[in-house]
Amino acid sequence: MWFLFSLFSILAWSGSDLFSKMGSKKDDKYSHWKMVIAVGIVMGLHAIYEMTLGGVVVTWNTILTYLPVSLLYISSMVLGYAGLRYIELSISSPICNSSGAVASLLCFIFLHQTMNGLQFVGVALLCLGIIAFAVLERQRAADEIQAEIAAHGKKYSDSFLAILFPILYCILDGLGTFADALVLDSGMLEERPANVAYELTFLFMAAVAFIYVQIIKKEKIMLSREKPKFLAAVCETAGQFTYVFAIAANAILAAPMIASYCIFSVLWSHLFLKERLSKKHYVVIAAVMVGIFILGME
């Protein structure tokens, strides 16, 4: 089942990337906090459903036990959303999602999780595919970024931030995935209470973000303009629900597989936003699909 859970998370989170990109406005410096508000609201509603109709029991101890994992994930997501103001999604997403390789390596070293030879080939195809995609996208967009920097008179600092945000995301998300596997594998928490604890923490962060944007900064939030953000939030919440089950069942394989959703994000951008892809892109996509197929057959 870990494979099906991973596959659903890939589809949901790549959809979240697509809608996040559609909802991120370069001229809105609070765009990332508005994204946090949208995700927090949707996750909060799902948490309420789980605790009422779903019968999931969550205590303060549950929230506090899962809090380090929640903070690692939420911090990485805030940085990822902020980074969309400085860099194209097609460049940042492959860098961000190298975190799957980081998590897989940590699980191998510290949790002694293993994979057989064919599984290693599948994971290698996924990791190499993510790296190759990052290189291809960087080459494709380099001229566009430099032209935009020159047109707006921006200095190197923005270029530095463009790379810094996805790298920080990669590190924090990789640590979060490893911590997730540690908590779930040890039996400290079950999957559904852990997920609800995460959603409630995100709801709290949404409240903090709302106070900051609406009250402190007096930035008016118009829900009618934020529809793509809420669609992204629905996809993010759906993907997170199946993600915890996949990580709990087989973190060393699920982490790099789910990380490949960035490639599908770019594919959806090509299909729905009419962004161009080269033959090399399709070769990389094919290699990643082979890697996923290998893991599915194992």
PDB file of C-alpha atoms in Angstrom:
ATOM      1  CA  MET A   1       0.000   0.000   0.000  1.00  0.00           C
ATOM      2  CA  TRP A   2       2.934   2.365   0.559  1.00  0.00           C
ATOM      3  CA  PHE A   3       3.347   2.588  -3.227  1.00  0.00           C
ATOM      4  CA  LEU A   4      -0.274   3.626  -3.826  1.00  0.00           C
ATOM      5  CA  PHE A   5      -0.113   6.150  -0.988  1.00  0.00           C
ATOM      6  CA  SER A   6       3.102   7.553  -2.473  1.00  0.00           C
ATOM      7  CA  LEU A   7       1.570   7.735  -5.945  1.00  0.00           C
ATOM      8  CA  PHE A   8      -1.457   9.655  -4.641  1.00  0.00           C
ATOM      9  CA  SER A   9       0.813  12.092  -2.788  1.00  0.00           C
ATOM     10  CA  ILE A  10       2.774  12.662  -6.001  1.00  0.00           C
ATOM     11  CA  LEU A  11      -0.394  13.553  -7.925  1.00  0.00           C
ATOM     12  CA  ALA A  12      -1.818  15.707  -5.117  1.00  0.00           C
ATOM     13  CA  TRP A  13       1.373  17.626  -4.358  1.00  0.00           C
ATOM     14  CA  SER A  14       2.208  18.232  -8.008  1.00  0.00           C
ATOM     15  CA  GLY A  15      -1.292  19.715  -8.290  1.00  0.00           C
ATOM     16  CA  SER A  16      -0.547  21.831  -5.228  1.00  0.00           C
ATOM     17  CA  ASP A  17       2.618  23.109  -6.918  1.00  0.00           C
ATOM     18  CA  LEU A  18       0.666  24.015 -10.051  1.00  0.00           C
ATOM     19  CA  PHE A  19      -1.993  25.995  -8.184  1.00  0.00           C
ATOM     20  CA  SER A  20       0.611  27.589  -5.885  1.00  0.00           C
ATOM     21  CA  LYS A  21       2.414  28.847  -8.968  1.00  0.00           C
ATOM     22  CA  MET A  22      -0.830  30.216 -10.382  1.00  0.00           C
ATOM     23  CA  GLY A  23      -1.573  31.950  -7.076  1.00  0.00           C
ATOM     24  CA  SER A  24       1.870  33.467  -6.451  1.00  0.00           C
ATOM     25  CA  LYS A  25       2.095  37.078  -7.504  1.00  0.00           C
ATOM     26  CA  LYS A  26       5.491  38.723  -7.887  1.00  0.00           C
ATOM     27  CA  ASP A  27       4.188  42.081  -6.738  1.00  0.00           C
ATOM     28  CA  ASP A  28       2.622  40.678  -3.551  1.00  0.00           C
ATOM     29  CA  LYS A  29       5.274  40.519  -0.825  1.00  0.00           C
ATOM     30  CA  TYR A  30       2.811  38.801   1.524  1.00  0.00           C
ATOM     31  CA  SER A  31       1.889  36.094  -0.975  1.00  0.00           C
ATOM     32  CA  HIS A  32       3.668  33.330   0.973  1.00  0.00           C
ATOM     33  CA  TRP A  33       1.872  34.237   4.210  1.00  0.00           C
ATOM     34  CA  LYS A  34      -1.468  34.230   2.385  1.00  0.00           C
ATOM     35  CA  MET A  35      -0.583  30.751   1.142  1.00  0.00           C
ATOM     36  CA  VAL A  36       0.066  29.682   4.751  1.00  0.00           C
ATOM     37  CA  ILE A  37      -3.368  31.052   5.707  1.00  0.00           C
ATOM     38  CA  ALA A  38      -5.092  29.108   2.917  1.00  0.00           C
ATOM     39  CA  VAL A  39      -3.319  25.830   3.726  1.00  0.00           C
ATOM     40  CA  GLY A  40      -3.902  26.268   7.458  1.00  0.00           C
ATOM     41  CA  ILE A  41      -7.640  26.845   6.989  1.00  0.00           C
ATOM     42  CA  VAL A  42      -8.106  23.761   4.793  1.00  0.00           C
ATOM     43  CA  MET A  43      -5.952  21.580   7.033  1.00  0.00           C
ATOM     44  CA  GLY A  44      -7.793  22.865  10.080  1.00  0.00           C
ATOM     45  CA  LEU A  45     -11.145  21.923   8.560  1.00  0.00           C
ATOM     46  CA  HIS A  46      -9.846  18.450   7.776  1.00  0.00           C
ATOM     47  CA  ALA A  47      -8.488  18.113  11.324  1.00  0.00           C
ATOM     48  CA  ILE A  48     -11.903  19.012  12.754  1.00  0.00           C
ATOM     49  CA  TYR A  49     -13.525  16.407  10.498  1.00  0.00           C
ATOM     50  CA  GLU A  50     -11.033  13.753  11.615  1.00  0.00           C
ATOM     51  CA  MET A  51     -11.566  14.506  15.314  1.00  0.00           C
ATOM     52  CA  THR A  52     -15.367  14.547  15.070  1.00  0.00           C
ATOM     53  CA  LEU A  53     -16.717  12.295  12.336  1.00  0.00           C
ATOM     54  CA  GLY A  54     -13.427  10.449  11.806  1.00  0.00           C
ATOM     55  CA  GLY A  55     -13.049   9.412  15.426  1.00  0.00           C
ATOM     56  CA  VAL A  56      -9.354  10.370  15.683  1.00  0.00           C
ATOM     57  CA  VAL A  57      -8.281  11.195  19.240  1.00  0.00           C
ATOM     58  CA  VAL A  58      -5.662  13.943  19.535  1.00  0.00           C
ATOM     59  CA  THR A  59      -4.369  15.279  22.858  1.00  0.00           C
ATOM     60  CA  TRP A  60      -1.938  18.051  23.746  1.00  0.00           C
ATOM     61  CA  ASN A  61       0.673  15.335  24.231  1.00  0.00           C
ATOM     62  CA  THR A  62       0.088  14.187  20.630  1.00  0.00           C
ATOM     63  CA  ILE A  63       0.598  17.714  19.320  1.00  0.00           C
ATOM     64  CA  LEU A  64       3.734  18.274  21.420  1.00  0.00           C
ATOM     65  CA  THR A  65       5.228  14.896  20.460  1.00  0.00           C
ATOM     66  CA  TYR A  66       4.803  15.645  16.765  1.00  0.00           C
ATOM     67  CA  LEU A  67       5.666  19.355  17.105  1.00  0.00           C
ATOM     68  CA  PRO A  68       9.359  19.083  16.031  1.00  0.00           C
ATOM     69  CA  VAL A  69       8.283  17.272  12.854  1.00  0.00           C
ATOM     70  CA  SER A  70       5.487  19.791  12.210  1.00  0.00           C
ATOM     71  CA  LEU A  71       7.815  22.766  12.633  1.00  0.00           C
ATOM     72  CA  LEU A  72      10.393  21.313  10.242  1.00  0.00           C
ATOM     73  CA  TYR A  73       7.741  20.735   7.577  1.00  0.00           C
ATOM     74  CA  ILE A  74       5.992  24.077   8.062  1.00  0.00           C
ATOM     75  CA  SER A  75       9.262  26.040   8.082  1.00  0.00           C
ATOM     76  CA  SER A  76      10.322  24.397   4.827  1.00  0.00           C
ATOM     77  CA  MET A  77       6.955  25.157   3.220  1.00  0.00           C
ATOM     78  CA  VAL A  78       7.013  28.829   4.239  1.00  0.00           C
ATOM     79  CA  LEU A  79      10.483  29.146   2.708  1.00  0.00           C
ATOM     80  CA  GLY A  80       9.299  27.329  -0.410  1.00  0.00           C
ATOM     81  CA  TYR A  81       6.326  29.664  -0.844  1.00  0.00           C
ATOM     82  CA  ALA A  82       8.532  32.710  -0.233  1.00  0.00           C
ATOM     83  CA  GLY A  83      11.043  31.454  -2.787  1.00  0.00           C
ATOM     84  CA  LEU A  84       8.411  31.499  -5.535  1.00  0.00           C
ATOM     85  CA  ARG A  85       8.703  35.303  -5.509  1.00  0.00           C
ATOM     86  CA  TYR A  86      12.367  35.076  -6.522  1.00  0.00           C
ATOM     87  CA  ILE A  87      12.558  32.011  -8.738  1.00  0.00           C
ATOM     88  CA  GLU A  88      10.432  30.050 -11.165  1.00  0.00           C
ATOM     89  CA  LEU A  89       8.677  26.960  -9.813  1.00  0.00           C
ATOM     90  CA  SER A  90      10.247  24.804 -12.513  1.00  0.00           C
ATOM     91  CA  ILE A  91      13.704  25.653 -11.112  1.00  0.00           C
ATOM     92  CA  SER A  92      13.005  25.716  -7.390  1.00  0.00           C
ATOM     93  CA  SER A  93      10.856  22.575  -7.200  1.00  0.00           C
ATOM     94  CA  PRO A  94      13.518  20.078  -8.377  1.00  0.00           C
ATOM     95  CA  ILE A  95      16.056  21.608  -5.973  1.00  0.00           C
ATOM     96  CA  CYS A  96      13.578  21.572  -3.091  1.00  0.00           C
ATOM     97  CA  ASN A  97      12.652  17.984  -3.658  1.00  0.00           C
ATOM     98  CA  SER A  98      16.168  16.665  -3.553  1.00  0.00           C
ATOM     99  CA  SER A  99      15.103  16.383   0.095  1.00  0.00           C
ATOM    100  CA  GLY A 100      13.848  12.888  -0.722  1.00  0.00           C
ATOM    101  CA  ALA A 101      17.406  11.741  -1.324  1.00  0.00           C
ATOM    102  CA  VAL A 102      18.511  13.424   1.924  1.00  0.00           C
ATOM    103  CA  ALA A 103      15.767  11.648   3.884  1.00  0.00           C
ATOM    104  CA  SER A 104      16.502   8.300   2.237  1.00  0.00           C
ATOM    105  CA  LEU A 105      20.201   8.586   3.160  1.00  0.00           C
ATOM    106  CA  LEU A 106      19.375   9.486   6.771  1.00  0.00           C
ATOM    107  CA  CYS A 107      16.984   6.536   7.041  1.00  0.00           C
ATOM    108  CA  PHE A 108      19.699   4.231   5.713  1.00  0.00           C
ATOM    109  CA  ILE A 109      22.366   5.509   8.140  1.00  0.00           C
ATOM    110  CA  PHE A 110      20.384   6.027  11.340  1.00  0.00           C
ATOM    111  CA  LEU A 111      17.297   3.816  11.050  1.00  0.00           C
ATOM    112  CA  HIS A 112      19.102   0.968   9.248  1.00  0.00           C
ATOM    113  CA  GLN A 113      16.370   0.697   6.627  1.00  0.00           C
ATOM    114  CA  THR A 114      17.553  -1.175   3.542  1.00  0.00           C
ATOM    115  CA  MET A 115      16.683  -1.711  -0.108  1.00  0.00           C
ATOM    116  CA  ASN A 116      17.553  -4.479  -2.565  1.00  0.00           C
ATOM    117  CA  GLY A 117      19.549  -4.026  -5.762  1.00  0.00           C
ATOM    118  CA  LEU A 118      16.597  -3.358  -8.060  1.00  0.00           C
ATOM    119  CA  GLN A 119      15.048  -0.927  -5.581  1.00  0.00           C
ATOM    120  CA  PHE A 120      18.374   0.896  -5.435  1.00  0.00           C
ATOM    121  CA  VAL A 121      18.252   1.255  -9.236  1.00  0.00           C
ATOM    122  CA  GLY A 122      14.744   2.699  -8.972  1.00  0.00           C
ATOM    123  CA  VAL A 123      15.742   5.180  -6.266  1.00  0.00           C
ATOM    124  CA  ALA A 124      18.864   6.136  -8.232  1.00  0.00           C
ATOM    125  CA  LEU A 125      16.747   6.877 -11.321  1.00  0.00           C
ATOM    126  CA  LEU A 126      14.473   9.094  -9.240  1.00  0.00           C
ATOM    127  CA  CYS A 127      17.325  11.018  -7.612  1.00  0.00           C
ATOM    128  CA  LEU A 128      19.287  11.430 -10.842  1.00  0.00           C
ATOM    129  CA  GLY A 129      16.104  12.478 -12.611  1.00  0.00           C
ATOM    130  CA  ILE A 130      15.448  15.222 -10.056  1.00  0.00           C
ATOM    131  CA  ILE A 131      19.028  16.492 -10.368  1.00  0.00           C
ATOM    132  CA  ALA A 132      18.923  16.355 -14.180  1.00  0.00           C
ATOM    133  CA  PHE A 133      15.631  18.235 -14.211  1.00  0.00           C
ATOM    134  CA  ALA A 134      17.084  20.942 -11.972  1.00  0.00           C
ATOM    135  CA  VAL A 135      20.023  21.375 -14.369  1.00  0.00           C
ATOM    136  CA  LEU A 136      17.801  21.489 -17.466  1.00  0.00           C
ATOM    137  CA  GLU A 137      15.407  23.978 -15.915  1.00  0.00           C
ATOM    138  CA  ARG A 138      18.255  26.160 -14.677  1.00  0.00           C
ATOM    139  CA  GLN A 139      19.706  26.308 -18.187  1.00  0.00           C
ATOM    140  CA  ARG A 140      16.333  27.036 -19.749  1.00  0.00           C
ATOM    141  CA  ALA A 141      15.438  29.879 -17.419  1.00  0.00           C
ATOM    142  CA  ALA A 142      18.857  31.445 -16.807  1.00  0.00           C
ATOM    143  CA  ASP A 143      18.518  34.011 -19.603  1.00  0.00           C
ATOM    144  CA  GLU A 144      14.969  34.911 -18.543  1.00  0.00           C
ATOM    145  CA  ILE A 145      16.015  35.463 -14.929  1.00  0.00           C
ATOM    146  CA  GLN A 146      19.017  37.600 -15.884  1.00  0.00           C
ATOM    147  CA  ALA A 147      16.837  39.674 -18.203  1.00  0.00           C
ATOM    148  CA  GLU A 148      14.295  40.231 -15.438  1.00  0.00           C
ATOM    149  CA  ILE A 149      16.998  41.175 -12.937  1.00  0.00           C
ATOM    150  CA  ALA A 150      18.468  43.668 -15.414  1.00  0.00           C
ATOM    151  CA  ALA A 151      15.045  45.113 -16.273  1.00  0.00           C
ATOM    152  CA  HIS A 152      14.152  45.746 -12.640  1.00  0.00           C
ATOM    153  CA  GLY A 153      17.611  46.853 -11.572  1.00  0.00           C
ATOM    154  CA  LYS A 154      17.936  44.044  -9.034  1.00  0.00           C
ATOM    155  CA  LYS A 155      21.265  43.110  -7.601  1.00  0.00           C
ATOM    156  CA  TYR A 156      22.912  39.763  -6.971  1.00  0.00           C
ATOM    157  CA  SER A 157      21.130  39.523  -3.624  1.00  0.00           C
ATOM    158  CA  ASP A 158      17.895  38.395  -5.298  1.00  0.00           C
ATOM    159  CA  SER A 159      19.793  35.793  -7.310  1.00  0.00           C
ATOM    160  CA  PHE A 160      21.325  34.570  -4.068  1.00  0.00           C
ATOM    161  CA  LEU A 161      17.894  34.353  -2.433  1.00  0.00           C
ATOM    162  CA  ALA A 162      16.595  32.464  -5.467  1.00  0.00           C
ATOM    163  CA  ILE A 163      18.998  29.621  -4.715  1.00  0.00           C
ATOM    164  CA  LEU A 164      19.037  29.971  -0.922  1.00  0.00           C
ATOM    165  CA  PHE A 165      15.302  29.389  -0.411  1.00  0.00           C
ATOM    166  CA  PRO A 166      15.058  26.026  -2.224  1.00  0.00           C
ATOM    167  CA  ILE A 167      18.305  24.785  -0.616  1.00  0.00           C
ATOM    168  CA  LEU A 168      16.986  25.612   2.866  1.00  0.00           C
ATOM    169  CA  TYR A 169      13.709  23.924   1.937  1.00  0.00           C
ATOM    170  CA  CYS A 170      15.599  20.817   0.850  1.00  0.00           C
ATOM    171  CA  ILE A 171      17.492  20.582   4.143  1.00  0.00           C
ATOM    172  CA  LEU A 172      14.508  21.242   6.422  1.00  0.00           C
ATOM    173  CA  ASP A 173      12.126  18.988   4.498  1.00  0.00           C
ATOM    174  CA  GLY A 174      14.689  16.163   4.426  1.00  0.00           C
ATOM    175  CA  LEU A 175      15.140  16.451   8.186  1.00  0.00           C
ATOM    176  CA  GLY A 176      11.361  16.557   8.599  1.00  0.00           C
ATOM    177  CA  THR A 177      10.884  13.362   6.611  1.00  0.00           C
ATOM    178  CA  PHE A 178      13.588  11.621   8.639  1.00  0.00           C
ATOM    179  CA  ALA A 179      12.046  12.833  11.916  1.00  0.00           C
ATOM    180  CA  ASP A 180       8.647  11.676  10.637  1.00  0.00           C
ATOM    181  CA  ALA A 181       9.976   8.184   9.978  1.00  0.00           C
ATOM    182  CA  LEU A 182      11.640   8.159  13.409  1.00  0.00           C
ATOM    183  CA  VAL A 183       8.435   9.086  15.238  1.00  0.00           C
ATOM    184  CA  LEU A 184       6.172   6.750  13.274  1.00  0.00           C
ATOM    185  CA  ASP A 185       8.589   3.793  13.154  1.00  0.00           C
ATOM    186  CA  SER A 186       9.173   3.954  16.906  1.00  0.00           C
ATOM    187  CA  GLY A 187       5.456   3.638  17.577  1.00  0.00           C
ATOM    188  CA  MET A 188       5.339   6.952  19.446  1.00  0.00           C
ATOM    189  CA  LEU A 189       2.337   7.992  17.327  1.00  0.00           C
ATOM    190  CA  GLU A 190       0.024   6.419  14.782  1.00  0.00           C
ATOM    191  CA  GLU A 191      -0.367   7.920  11.340  1.00  0.00           C
ATOM    192  CA  ARG A 192      -3.772   9.623  11.602  1.00  0.00           C
ATOM    193  CA  PRO A 193      -3.243  11.306  15.012  1.00  0.00           C
ATOM    194  CA  ALA A 194       0.186  12.476  13.807  1.00  0.00           C
ATOM    195  CA  ASN A 195      -1.361  13.967  10.673  1.00  0.00           C
ATOM    196  CA  VAL A 196      -4.100  15.730  12.642  1.00  0.00           C
ATOM    197  CA  ALA A 197      -1.486  17.113  15.052  1.00  0.00           C
ATOM    198  CA  TYR A 198       0.381  18.532  12.059  1.00  0.00           C
ATOM    199  CA  GLU A 199      -2.802  20.048  10.637  1.00  0.00           C
ATOM    200  CA  LEU A 200      -3.688  21.712  13.946  1.00  0.00           C
ATOM    201  CA  THR A 201      -0.175  23.179  14.163  1.00  0.00           C
ATOM    202  CA  PHE A 202      -0.580  24.519  10.622  1.00  0.00           C
ATOM    203  CA  LEU A 203      -3.948  26.011  11.624  1.00  0.00           C
ATOM    204  CA  PHE A 204      -2.206  27.852  14.469  1.00  0.00           C
ATOM    205  CA  MET A 205       0.415  29.138  12.017  1.00  0.00           C
ATOM    206  CA  ALA A 206      -2.398  30.322   9.726  1.00  0.00           C
ATOM    207  CA  ALA A 207      -3.873  32.320  12.613  1.00  0.00           C
ATOM    208  CA  VAL A 208      -0.471  33.903  13.308  1.00  0.00           C
ATOM    209  CA  ALA A 209      -0.049  34.711   9.596  1.00  0.00           C
ATOM    210  CA  PHE A 210      -3.542  36.256   9.455  1.00  0.00           C
ATOM    211  CA  ILE A 211      -2.819  38.496  12.438  1.00  0.00           C
ATOM    212  CA  TYR A 212       0.489  39.548  10.872  1.00  0.00           C
ATOM    213  CA  VAL A 213      -0.903  40.300   7.402  1.00  0.00           C
ATOM    214  CA  GLN A 214      -4.400  41.598   8.152  1.00  0.00           C
ATOM    215  CA  ILE A 215      -3.942  43.351  11.504  1.00  0.00           C
ATOM    216  CA  ILE A 216      -0.274  44.309  11.846  1.00  0.00           C
ATOM    217  CA  LYS A 217       0.536  45.058   8.197  1.00  0.00           C
ATOM    218  CA  LYS A 218      -3.064  46.061   7.374  1.00  0.00           C
ATOM    219  CA  GLU A 219      -2.902  44.157   4.089  1.00  0.00           C
ATOM    220  CA  LYS A 220      -6.448  43.419   2.962  1.00  0.00           C
ATOM    221  CA  ILE A 221      -7.041  39.767   2.124  1.00  0.00           C
ATOM    222  CA  MET A 222      -9.596  39.255  -0.651  1.00  0.00           C
ATOM    223  CA  LEU A 223     -10.688  35.618  -0.758  1.00  0.00           C
ATOM    224  CA  SER A 224     -12.065  36.049  -4.289  1.00  0.00           C
ATOM    225  CA  ARG A 225      -8.496  36.662  -5.523  1.00  0.00           C
ATOM    226  CA  GLU A 226      -7.021  33.724  -3.643  1.00  0.00           C
ATOM    227  CA  LYS A 227      -8.908  30.822  -5.259  1.00  0.00           C
ATOM    228  CA  PRO A 228      -5.737  29.196  -6.693  1.00  0.00           C
ATOM    229  CA  LYS A 229      -4.185  29.254  -3.203  1.00  0.00           C
ATOM    230  CA  PHE A 230      -7.161  27.392  -1.734  1.00  0.00           C
ATOM    231  CA  LEU A 231      -7.089  24.831  -4.560  1.00  0.00           C
ATOM    232  CA  ALA A 232      -3.403  24.371  -3.771  1.00  0.00           C
ATOM    233  CA  ALA A 233      -4.310  23.989  -0.092  1.00  0.00           C
ATOM    234  CA  VAL A 234      -6.839  21.237  -0.861  1.00  0.00           C
ATOM    235  CA  CYS A 235      -4.227  19.333  -2.885  1.00  0.00           C
ATOM    236  CA  GLU A 236      -1.603  19.882  -0.172  1.00  0.00           C
ATOM    237  CA  THR A 237      -3.922  18.525   2.522  1.00  0.00           C
ATOM    238  CA  ALA A 238      -4.908  15.478   0.464  1.00  0.00           C
ATOM    239  CA  GLY A 239      -1.277  14.666  -0.310  1.00  0.00           C
ATOM    240  CA  GLN A 240      -0.230  15.050   3.325  1.00  0.00           C
ATOM    241  CA  PHE A 241      -2.919  12.590   4.433  1.00  0.00           C
ATOM    242  CA  THR A 242      -1.515   9.740   2.330  1.00  0.00           C
ATOM    243  CA  TYR A 243       2.097  10.853   2.791  1.00  0.00           C
ATOM    244  CA  VAL A 244       2.248   9.916   6.479  1.00  0.00           C
ATOM    245  CA  PHE A 245       1.032   6.391   5.708  1.00  0.00           C
ATOM    246  CA  ALA A 246       3.650   5.972   2.972  1.00  0.00           C
ATOM    247  CA  ILE A 247       6.488   7.209   5.206  1.00  0.00           C
ATOM    248  CA  ALA A 248       5.366   5.037   8.105  1.00  0.00           C
ATOM    249  CA  ALA A 249       5.322   1.938   5.896  1.00  0.00           C
ATOM    250  CA  ASN A 250       8.539   2.368   3.896  1.00  0.00           C
ATOM    251  CA  ALA A 251      10.345   5.678   4.362  1.00  0.00           C
ATOM    252  CA  ILE A 252      13.577   4.788   2.543  1.00  0.00           C
ATOM    253  CA  LEU A 253      11.698   4.137  -0.718  1.00  0.00           C
ATOM    254  CA  ALA A 254       8.684   6.409  -0.290  1.00  0.00           C
ATOM    255  CA  ALA A 255      10.746   9.563   0.376  1.00  0.00           C
ATOM    256  CA  PRO A 256      12.649   9.675  -2.948  1.00  0.00           C
ATOM    257  CA  MET A 257       9.603   8.457  -4.873  1.00  0.00           C
ATOM    258  CA  ILE A 258       7.334  11.182  -3.500  1.00  0.00           C
ATOM    259  CA  ALA A 259      10.080  13.760  -4.063  1.00  0.00           C
ATOM    260  CA  SER A 260       9.728  13.118  -7.789  1.00  0.00           C
ATOM    261  CA  TYR A 261       6.412  14.986  -7.759  1.00  0.00           C
ATOM    262  CA  CYS A 262       8.379  18.100  -8.744  1.00  0.00           C
ATOM    263  CA  ILE A 263       8.862  16.612 -12.198  1.00  0.00           C
ATOM    264  CA  PHE A 264       5.132  16.097 -12.555  1.00  0.00           C
ATOM    265  CA  SER A 265       4.647  19.702 -11.415  1.00  0.00           C
ATOM    266  CA  VAL A 266       6.670  20.873 -14.400  1.00  0.00           C
ATOM    267  CA  LEU A 267       4.781  18.472 -16.677  1.00  0.00           C
ATOM    268  CA  TRP A 268       1.438  19.935 -15.527  1.00  0.00           C
ATOM    269  CA  SER A 269       2.859  23.419 -16.126  1.00  0.00           C
ATOM    270  CA  HIS A 270       3.620  22.334 -19.681  1.00  0.00           C
ATOM    271  CA  LEU A 271       0.158  20.862 -20.230  1.00  0.00           C
ATOM    272  CA  PHE A 272      -1.972  23.501 -18.508  1.00  0.00           C
ATOM    273  CA  LEU A 273       0.161  26.648 -18.537  1.00  0.00           C
ATOM    274  CA  LYS A 274       1.666  25.976 -21.983  1.00  0.00           C
ATOM    275  CA  GLU A 275       5.275  26.098 -20.812  1.00  0.00           C
ATOM    276  CA  ARG A 276       7.699  24.537 -23.289  1.00  0.00           C
ATOM    277  CA  LEU A 277       9.642  21.332 -22.600  1.00  0.00           C
ATOM    278  CA  SER A 278      12.550  19.989 -24.634  1.00  0.00           C
ATOM    279  CA  LYS A 279      13.228  16.418 -25.731  1.00  0.00           C
ATOM    280  CA  LYS A 280      15.732  16.151 -22.873  1.00  0.00           C
ATOM    281  CA  HIS A 281      12.943  16.917 -20.417  1.00  0.00           C
ATOM    282  CA  TYR A 282      10.887  14.045 -21.775  1.00  0.00           C
ATOM    283  CA  VAL A 283      13.868  11.684 -21.518  1.00  0.00           C
ATOM    284  CA  VAL A 284      14.224  12.594 -17.828  1.00  0.00           C
ATOM    285  CA  ILE A 285      10.473  12.179 -17.264  1.00  0.00           C
ATOM    286  CA  ALA A 286      10.653   8.737 -18.879  1.00  0.00           C
ATOM    287  CA  ALA A 287      13.577   7.740 -16.622  1.00  0.00           C
ATOM    288  CA  VAL A 288      11.661   8.832 -13.524  1.00  0.00           C
ATOM    289  CA  MET A 289       8.596   6.898 -14.672  1.00  0.00           C
ATOM    290  CA  VAL A 290      10.787   3.805 -15.051  1.00  0.00           C
ATOM    291  CA  GLY A 291      12.088   4.346 -11.518  1.00  0.00           C
ATOM    292  CA  ILE A 292       8.539   4.593 -10.148  1.00  0.00           C
ATOM    293  CA  PHE A 293       7.561   1.482 -12.117  1.00  0.00           C
ATOM    294  CA  ILE A 294      10.475  -0.458 -10.619  1.00  0.00           C
ATOM    295  CA  LEU A 295       9.479   0.500  -7.072  1.00  0.00           C
ATOM    296  CA  GLY A 296       5.872  -0.403  -7.826  1.00  0.00           C
ATOM    297  CA  MET A 297       6.832  -3.847  -9.073  1.00  0.00           C
ATOM    298  CA  GLU A 298       8.970  -4.494  -5.973  1.00  0.00           C
TER     299      GLU A 298
END
